[in-house]
């Protein structure tokens, strides 16, 4: 009888202790994954983490957090095949871990498994359509690694037009856009009027051809000028100008410029160059020199500048330093652009001080103005119309000292039209 009571007691208590044991295992499994995630984050021994995770999976084979931890730590060893096996195991069985797609895609890109990465990206976009743009950004890494600049710029334009304000993408897009093959012919008209009686207006016409290739961009101009004055005969002139932007690395480039003329409306010769280099995905610096030969004098200027992207904005500060008889004559220009489409679609503003050797409209008077003060401000727009046409308009106000202690107001209107083919 006593043995019977013992047997019955065992039967009654076994379910209780079994449940308690399973519950204890569940608690231990939960506690362990928290510890292993922390160890992974702290970069502790990956093999020890894998061993502990493997033991936990024997107790809870569908506890997907352990598969994630296993994949992360096999990636650290690295054992790529095993890492990707555990990431794929999670993806095949649950959609609760979107970060695992990121781990797997990064692993495939790092190991140059580009076709597999494209496939994983498309699956991720199907599973999480609200994150489609995020996963498309992964494709940019692949195109960059493959050197497929055409595919990269097409995707960049799509992402930027969809509302992305990523600074790196905008910087990269503008850089690549300058390397994509295209040709443009254009025409510009400048009208400058003055508040000084009997002086002006000035009219300048520019015929332009721009050729962009993978190596860089070539710009050629034919500039013509007519200056009127009530007290003297009209002054007319023509200038031939060529500039080039030549890439030296994926992000750095050289700017060179030359121009010549045989009349006093423009300088006789102008030569210059600057080297542009990127400090990061946002900042660009440049340094160079300008040489200007007028009818009576030669001038050499140092050019320094910096530019930065912030969201949809681009800020550029350029400065020039002309040393003349132990005196430094500086000139500054701050240009701000707001991009609202392609690299040809933007609003811009200009603030400036002094006379720059790069200013075509006043280049013929450079020797007269370089030591005099001036303050300018302006606004403008550039806009693409029907794919092939780029139109522009700018208004600039300049308060100019024309002789010592005497000033005049100048109002410049610029209209431009380019055809892109």
PDB file of C-alpha atoms in Angstrom, residues 299-408:
ATOM      1  CA  UNK A 299      48.262  90.930 -62.268  1.00  0.00           C
ATOM      2  CA  UNK A 300      48.661  87.677 -60.372  1.00  0.00           C
ATOM      3  CA  UNK A 301      46.038  86.538 -57.864  1.00  0.00           C
ATOM      4  CA  UNK A 302      45.821  83.672 -55.425  1.00  0.00           C
ATOM      5  CA  UNK A 303      42.478  81.852 -55.458  1.00  0.00           C
ATOM      6  CA  UNK A 304      41.150  79.923 -52.448  1.00  0.00           C
ATOM      7  CA  UNK A 305      37.709  78.457 -51.899  1.00  0.00           C
ATOM      8  CA  UNK A 306      35.546  75.955 -50.089  1.00  0.00           C
ATOM      9  CA  UNK A 307      32.161  74.367 -50.705  1.00  0.00           C
ATOM     10  CA  UNK A 308      29.763  72.252 -48.658  1.00  0.00           C
ATOM     11  CA  UNK A 309      26.445  70.454 -49.178  1.00  0.00           C
ATOM     12  CA  UNK A 310      23.687  70.563 -46.599  1.00  0.00           C
ATOM     13  CA  UNK A 311      20.492  68.697 -47.512  1.00  0.00           C
ATOM     14  CA  UNK A 312      19.271  70.301 -50.765  1.00  0.00           C
ATOM     15  CA  UNK A 313      21.641  73.290 -50.419  1.00  0.00           C
ATOM     16  CA  UNK A 314      25.141  73.927 -51.730  1.00  0.00           C
ATOM     17  CA  UNK A 315      27.258  76.728 -50.282  1.00  0.00           C
ATOM     18  CA  UNK A 316      30.444  77.942 -51.953  1.00  0.00           C
ATOM     19  CA  UNK A 317      32.824  80.640 -50.769  1.00  0.00           C
ATOM     20  CA  UNK A 318      35.485  81.760 -53.253  1.00  0.00           C
ATOM     21  CA  UNK A 319      38.185  84.321 -52.507  1.00  0.00           C
ATOM     22  CA  UNK A 320      40.920  86.064 -54.501  1.00  0.00           C
ATOM     23  CA  UNK A 321      43.963  87.921 -53.180  1.00  0.00           C
ATOM     24  CA  UNK A 322      45.734  90.403 -55.456  1.00  0.00           C
ATOM     25  CA  UNK A 323      49.023  91.817 -54.091  1.00  0.00           C
ATOM     26  CA  UNK A 324      49.784  95.244 -55.574  1.00  0.00           C
ATOM     27  CA  UNK A 325      52.619  97.398 -54.234  1.00  0.00           C
ATOM     28  CA  UNK A 326      52.625  95.790 -50.771  1.00  0.00           C
ATOM     29  CA  UNK A 327      48.824  96.027 -50.575  1.00  0.00           C
ATOM     30  CA  UNK A 328      46.490  93.045 -50.649  1.00  0.00           C
ATOM     31  CA  UNK A 329      43.273  93.605 -52.579  1.00  0.00           C
ATOM     32  CA  UNK A 330      40.799  90.861 -51.670  1.00  0.00           C
ATOM     33  CA  UNK A 331      37.588  89.779 -53.378  1.00  0.00           C
ATOM     34  CA  UNK A 332      34.978  87.381 -51.996  1.00  0.00           C
ATOM     35  CA  UNK A 333      31.929  85.655 -53.428  1.00  0.00           C
ATOM     36  CA  UNK A 334      29.423  83.552 -51.499  1.00  0.00           C
ATOM     37  CA  UNK A 335      27.131  81.519 -53.740  1.00  0.00           C
ATOM     38  CA  UNK A 336      24.194  79.518 -52.367  1.00  0.00           C
ATOM     39  CA  UNK A 337      22.208  77.044 -54.442  1.00  0.00           C
ATOM     40  CA  UNK A 338      19.010  75.192 -53.631  1.00  0.00           C
ATOM     41  CA  UNK A 339      18.533  72.126 -55.847  1.00  0.00           C
ATOM     42  CA  UNK A 340      14.964  71.080 -56.612  1.00  0.00           C
ATOM     43  CA  UNK A 341      15.597  68.539 -59.368  1.00  0.00           C
ATOM     44  CA  UNK A 342      18.565  67.591 -61.522  1.00  0.00           C
ATOM     45  CA  UNK A 343      21.941  69.317 -61.349  1.00  0.00           C
ATOM     46  CA  UNK A 344      20.560  71.909 -63.805  1.00  0.00           C
ATOM     47  CA  UNK A 345      17.521  72.760 -61.642  1.00  0.00           C
ATOM     48  CA  UNK A 346      18.261  75.185 -58.818  1.00  0.00           C
ATOM     49  CA  UNK A 347      17.639  78.580 -57.308  1.00  0.00           C
ATOM     50  CA  UNK A 348      20.685  80.593 -56.257  1.00  0.00           C
ATOM     51  CA  UNK A 349      21.856  83.752 -54.560  1.00  0.00           C
ATOM     52  CA  UNK A 350      25.137  85.694 -54.689  1.00  0.00           C
ATOM     53  CA  UNK A 351      26.811  87.952 -52.140  1.00  0.00           C
ATOM     54  CA  UNK A 352      30.171  89.505 -52.924  1.00  0.00           C
ATOM     55  CA  UNK A 353      32.824  92.079 -52.211  1.00  0.00           C
ATOM     56  CA  UNK A 354      35.614  93.348 -54.451  1.00  0.00           C
ATOM     57  CA  UNK A 355      36.497  92.647 -58.099  1.00  0.00           C
ATOM     58  CA  UNK A 356      37.245  89.077 -59.137  1.00  0.00           C
ATOM     59  CA  UNK A 357      39.597  88.203 -62.030  1.00  0.00           C
ATOM     60  CA  UNK A 358      37.021  85.557 -63.055  1.00  0.00           C
ATOM     61  CA  UNK A 359      34.284  88.113 -63.769  1.00  0.00           C
ATOM     62  CA  UNK A 360      33.921  88.404 -67.558  1.00  0.00           C
ATOM     63  CA  UNK A 361      31.564  91.403 -67.475  1.00  0.00           C
ATOM     64  CA  UNK A 362      34.079  93.664 -65.716  1.00  0.00           C
ATOM     65  CA  UNK A 363      37.322  91.974 -66.798  1.00  0.00           C
ATOM     66  CA  UNK A 364      38.267  94.841 -69.139  1.00  0.00           C
ATOM     67  CA  UNK A 365      38.212  97.247 -66.190  1.00  0.00           C
ATOM     68  CA  UNK A 366      40.067  94.933 -63.826  1.00  0.00           C
ATOM     69  CA  UNK A 367      43.132  97.146 -63.481  1.00  0.00           C
ATOM     70  CA  UNK A 368      40.890 100.139 -62.642  1.00  0.00           C
ATOM     71  CA  UNK A 369      38.635  98.303 -60.177  1.00  0.00           C
ATOM     72  CA  UNK A 370      40.898  95.837 -58.396  1.00  0.00           C
ATOM     73  CA  UNK A 371      41.922  98.352 -55.700  1.00  0.00           C
ATOM     74  CA  UNK A 372      38.419  99.866 -55.338  1.00  0.00           C
ATOM     75  CA  UNK A 373      35.594  98.559 -53.179  1.00  0.00           C
ATOM     76  CA  UNK A 374      32.328  97.096 -54.390  1.00  0.00           C
ATOM     77  CA  UNK A 375      29.403  95.285 -52.784  1.00  0.00           C
ATOM     78  CA  UNK A 376      27.097  93.038 -54.767  1.00  0.00           C
ATOM     79  CA  UNK A 377      24.075  90.814 -54.310  1.00  0.00           C
ATOM     80  CA  UNK A 378      22.025  88.814 -56.748  1.00  0.00           C
ATOM     81  CA  UNK A 379      19.502  86.037 -57.291  1.00  0.00           C
ATOM     82  CA  UNK A 380      18.881  83.623 -60.144  1.00  0.00           C
ATOM     83  CA  UNK A 381      17.301  80.417 -61.369  1.00  0.00           C
ATOM     84  CA  UNK A 382      18.265  77.580 -63.703  1.00  0.00           C
ATOM     85  CA  UNK A 383      15.549  75.197 -64.935  1.00  0.00           C
ATOM     86  CA  UNK A 384      15.320  72.232 -67.307  1.00  0.00           C
ATOM     87  CA  UNK A 385      12.400  72.313 -69.742  1.00  0.00           C
ATOM     88  CA  UNK A 386      11.301  69.268 -71.780  1.00  0.00           C
ATOM     89  CA  UNK A 387      14.546  67.376 -71.083  1.00  0.00           C
ATOM     90  CA  UNK A 388      16.729  69.122 -73.672  1.00  0.00           C
ATOM     91  CA  UNK A 389      16.394  72.813 -72.824  1.00  0.00           C
ATOM     92  CA  UNK A 390      17.961  74.646 -69.873  1.00  0.00           C
ATOM     93  CA  UNK A 391      16.858  78.226 -69.266  1.00  0.00           C
ATOM     94  CA  UNK A 392      18.333  80.681 -66.791  1.00  0.00           C
ATOM     95  CA  UNK A 393      17.762  84.166 -65.455  1.00  0.00           C
ATOM     96  CA  UNK A 394      19.830  86.266 -63.029  1.00  0.00           C
ATOM     97  CA  UNK A 395      19.576  89.753 -61.556  1.00  0.00           C
ATOM     98  CA  UNK A 396      22.646  91.293 -59.905  1.00  0.00           C
ATOM     99  CA  UNK A 397      23.017  94.589 -58.056  1.00  0.00           C
ATOM    100  CA  UNK A 398      26.503  96.044 -57.567  1.00  0.00           C
ATOM    101  CA  UNK A 399      27.417  99.162 -55.585  1.00  0.00           C
ATOM    102  CA  UNK A 400      30.741 100.091 -57.173  1.00  0.00           C
ATOM    103  CA  UNK A 401      33.406 102.633 -56.275  1.00  0.00           C
ATOM    104  CA  UNK A 402      34.473 103.894 -59.740  1.00  0.00           C
ATOM    105  CA  UNK A 403      37.032 106.457 -58.474  1.00  0.00           C
ATOM    106  CA  UNK A 404      38.190 107.130 -54.925  1.00  0.00           C
ATOM    107  CA  UNK A 405      35.217 108.089 -52.712  1.00  0.00           C
ATOM    108  CA  UNK A 406      32.740 108.103 -55.617  1.00  0.00           C
ATOM    109  CA  UNK A 407      30.240 105.324 -56.137  1.00  0.00           C
ATOM    110  CA  UNK A 408      27.676 104.179 -58.657  1.00  0.00           C
TER     111      UNK A 408
END
